[in-house]
Amino acid sequence: MEKIVIIGNGISGVTCARHIRKNSNKEILIISGETEYFFSRTALMYVFMGHMRFEDIKPYEDWFWKKNKIDLMFDFVEAIDTDTNTLTLKSGQTVNYDKLVLAVGSKPNKFGWKGQDLKGVTGLYAYQDLQEIERYADNTNNAVIVGGGLIGVEFAEMMLSRGISVTFLVRESKFWGNVLPEEDAKLIANHIKSHHVNLKFNTELDEIIDDGQGKVKGVKTNTGEIIDCEIVGLTAGVSPNITFIKSSKIEVDRGVKVNRYFETNIKGVYAIGDCAQLDENINGRRSIEQVWYTGRIMGETLAQTICGNPLKYNPGPWFNSAKFFDIEYQTYGWVSANPNPNEKRFYWKHSDSLKAMHFVWDKHTDEFIGVNTFGIRLRHELFDKWLKEKASISTVMSNLNIANFDPELFKHYEVDIIQQFNHKTGKNIVLSHKKWWQKLIQF
Amino acid sequence: MINYSIVGPKAQKLNVIQKIGLIISGLGVSIILLTWAGMTVTQKSLWLTVTILSLIIGIIIYTYGTYKHKSAGVKNDGVFFRSLTNRGVMGWIVAVVLTVFYVFLYWYPEHLGLGTNGQPNTGLVGLFDPLSLLLKGQVASQWFVYGTIYTILILSLGIKFLVKYRHNRYHFIRTLVVICSQLILAYLLPEILEGFSNPDHYFAKDLKYFWPLNYYFFDNWHLENMTEHGGALGMFYFIWGMFMFLVLTPLLTYWVGKRWYCSWVCGCGGLAETAGDSFRHLSNKKLWVWKLERWIIHIIMVLVFIMTIATLYGYFTEKSTFLGLDIYTVFKQPYGFLIGAMFSGVVGVGFYPILGNRVWCRFGCPLAGYMGIIQRFKSRFRITTNGGQCISCGNCSTYCEQGIDVRAYAQKGKNVVRASCVGCGVCATVCPRGVLKLENGPEENRFGSDDVIVLGNDGFKVKE
Ligand SMILES: Cc1cc2nc3c(=O)[nH]c(=O)nc-3n(C[C@H](O)[C@H](O)[C@H](O)COP(=O)(O)OP(=O)(O)OC[C@H]3O[C@@H](n4cnc5c(N)ncnc54)[C@H](O)[C@@H]3O)c2cc1C
Ligand code: SF4
Ligand code: SF4
């Protein structure tokens, strides 16, 4: 029987294993060194905040793996020999494989700052990072977070939940500036500030100051300001975790280089998830996508290929979501930080500054390009369909009430949105009266 | 895993307002405990007023202190760090006190101060005499005391719930309804009507308390009190009870799911949603518990059917045995003791801080079992999963009071259609990615698209 070895028990490796099991009887072994069982990385913050226990963020009960004949090994792979199909583990053991899947994820970026390895300085990626934060949290009054993105906000929320004050250093002049358009960035920045976070734009970390005992006691910024703190959160992005792969014959660039079948330069070796770098551009998507959903799609897709049904990676329209304190955010399609020349945009904001929507479409063809929504939930399936069908902005706007996914009895804002939209664009959209959304999406 | 520290591993620092709230409500609790212990107060009206007001006002002040500085949104910080809400010492103390209270209530009411053999009430029951006299012109019984405290808890902790979930209109409206149905339908109206009826011929006057939850509905004495001694009112309650069970319940459950009852009007559900909200995450999510649940709840449902058939058989044939077995000692008494008292009261509420707030509703309630079957097989209700947006975080499963592993459905892109879901809507509220929506719609497709899942790859369809 063919033996598939997967390195990494994150969402991509585990999804791949599950789908291989569904489609075949192959021997499956997952080797992973972080935790014994798969957990949801995206939920680490909730464990720290006391919303859940660690066991609650494991999506499958521990018996699941044995029952589905997925073998687990709790160890680190140190070397890969692709000539003999052998892995050498940290424990000294060796493991052979017929096919190898690299699903080794990312690691937090550290840019060679002075003091970046002091105690109390940590990223927020691994289970071990959480333990590190926990170790110092009780004796911490101030924390400094470096890098304005999604994980930074989560870090800030974690700190505040334990009564720790937060200073947030952002290099750019706006929040999550390489992703969010101006208006959206401002909305989120104001919301973060309303939670008493000291948000500093145009500020970079210069160095982290040692208290003399190998622990952090403060940071110095590029403006020369010194901020006292006991925890420093480094959340300036992540990059593929490929150090241990570099010594093998597998070709790497920023990540492990793969084609649309996730094949590396070595036959029988594949890479998926955060660590994979695609060699071609698909529908404007980035070559490395460090998101949960991408890892899951890749895992499913590769499982088909491995089970004898070669399948080209062809991700559907882009979507993503996040939560900034109390504001939920969803995005479908492309809403780039800076408008492209062919685009038209419409931005709506509620007076409470907790809800907003940002629409993008093509000014020549009226084709809908994307939407950012804040504080109002939208139906994924409907937007997926519209994006695939290249629906027009008029279709989207006139069916906005049907696309709403907020809980029942919630207030609706579509009438106001459409009114402003018509006013701004000179169009004459009328809200659809179809009550039931499913009538519309007939798969 | 028991956490032995009183304050929990991460002490929750109470602010001044919270402390004031706790002290004030502590006053009411103390009066209740002292009178329970046998202290008889002289100025009953005064002390009763103090008790009730201090409970309500204290809890409201505590709520204000808790949420004053917090923005509207999901606020579950520290839930698993606190002794009361994470099965620590506080949780166990509350569980033991509640359990002992239930045991006294059901089997030793005289130790709560109920006057027997024509003696006047003393202690705790005596304390509530003035209110009982005011509402229905009779002295209090232990059930009146229980109903009053129950209603106060739903009212005051319901207000806390309203404030906690003030960003969510579904919860706001639902909780207002649940508070009103307890206060008016289950408490004030029946107690006042009681005053106009013959106390020797009691029958249940709570409009939303019907068979099989009300398991004595078809008992001889109850039927007779309604139909023979109850006059027009009794007749109305008899017809209403039948109508609720046979017509309205299946109809509404088909239309909106069992939530119309379980988390909008039911008294047990009302207490679970309000007073029990702090314990909802303690329900067990393991697969084997789900299997156990299906056995227990359906066995109880069958038992109540059998018991009722035996009772009705006895009623119409005027025999005291059914299939050669004594109807009272073999059918009615064991059910009343084991299910009516032990399960719904002692375990159902007493164990809130240990097993979660919906133990009775999940494992025991025959009405929930009946509606559950309708909800699972013939209903327009479902929880829709929003395409592929789930990040498998587990908030939904953790905060599902019914122990449903919501995540198991959501992460596959499938809709949640489960007999036990009471439609509280909390899973959808705590989901940080907007993945879940309770809704009613056509029956076709309610399980979610079976072949297509927008997890991603356009090139193939995933079958789960
Ligand atoms: C705090 C946080 C919040 C996030 N929130 C979101 C979100 O809301 N939405 C979203 O889309 N994405 C989110 N992400 C990103 C998302 O979690 C990742 O994209 C995803 O987890 C990547 O999955 P993966 O399977 O590729 O890798 P990983 O989950 O990183 O799994 C790789 C595993 O392999 C192990 N491993 C690595 N090297 C070796 C070795 N040599 N030997 C053995 N084992 C090894 C690692 O220890 C790790 O356990 C978040 C990430 C973080 C850190
Ligand atoms: S599934 Fe959701 S709505 Fe249903 S009982 Fe659980 S938390 Fe409540
Ligand atoms: S809370 Fe939402 S994102 Fe988290 S597991 Fe449940 S459905 Fe998925």
Short mmCIF file of C-alpha atoms in Angstrom, two decimals, chain A residues 62-70:
data_model
loop_
_atom_site.label_atom_id
_atom_site.label_comp_id
_atom_site.label_asym_id
_atom_site.label_seq_id
_atom_site.Cartn_x
_atom_site.Cartn_y
_atom_site.Cartn_z
CA ASP A 62 -8.71 12.67 19.89
CA TRP A 63 -10.18 9.30 18.91
CA PHE A 64 -10.97 10.60 15.42
CA TRP A 65 -7.52 9.93 14.01
CA LYS A 66 -7.24 6.34 15.01
CA LYS A 67 -10.78 5.61 13.88
CA ASN A 68 -9.99 7.04 10.45
CA LYS A 69 -6.65 5.29 10.29
CA ILE A 70 -4.63 8.46 10.12
#
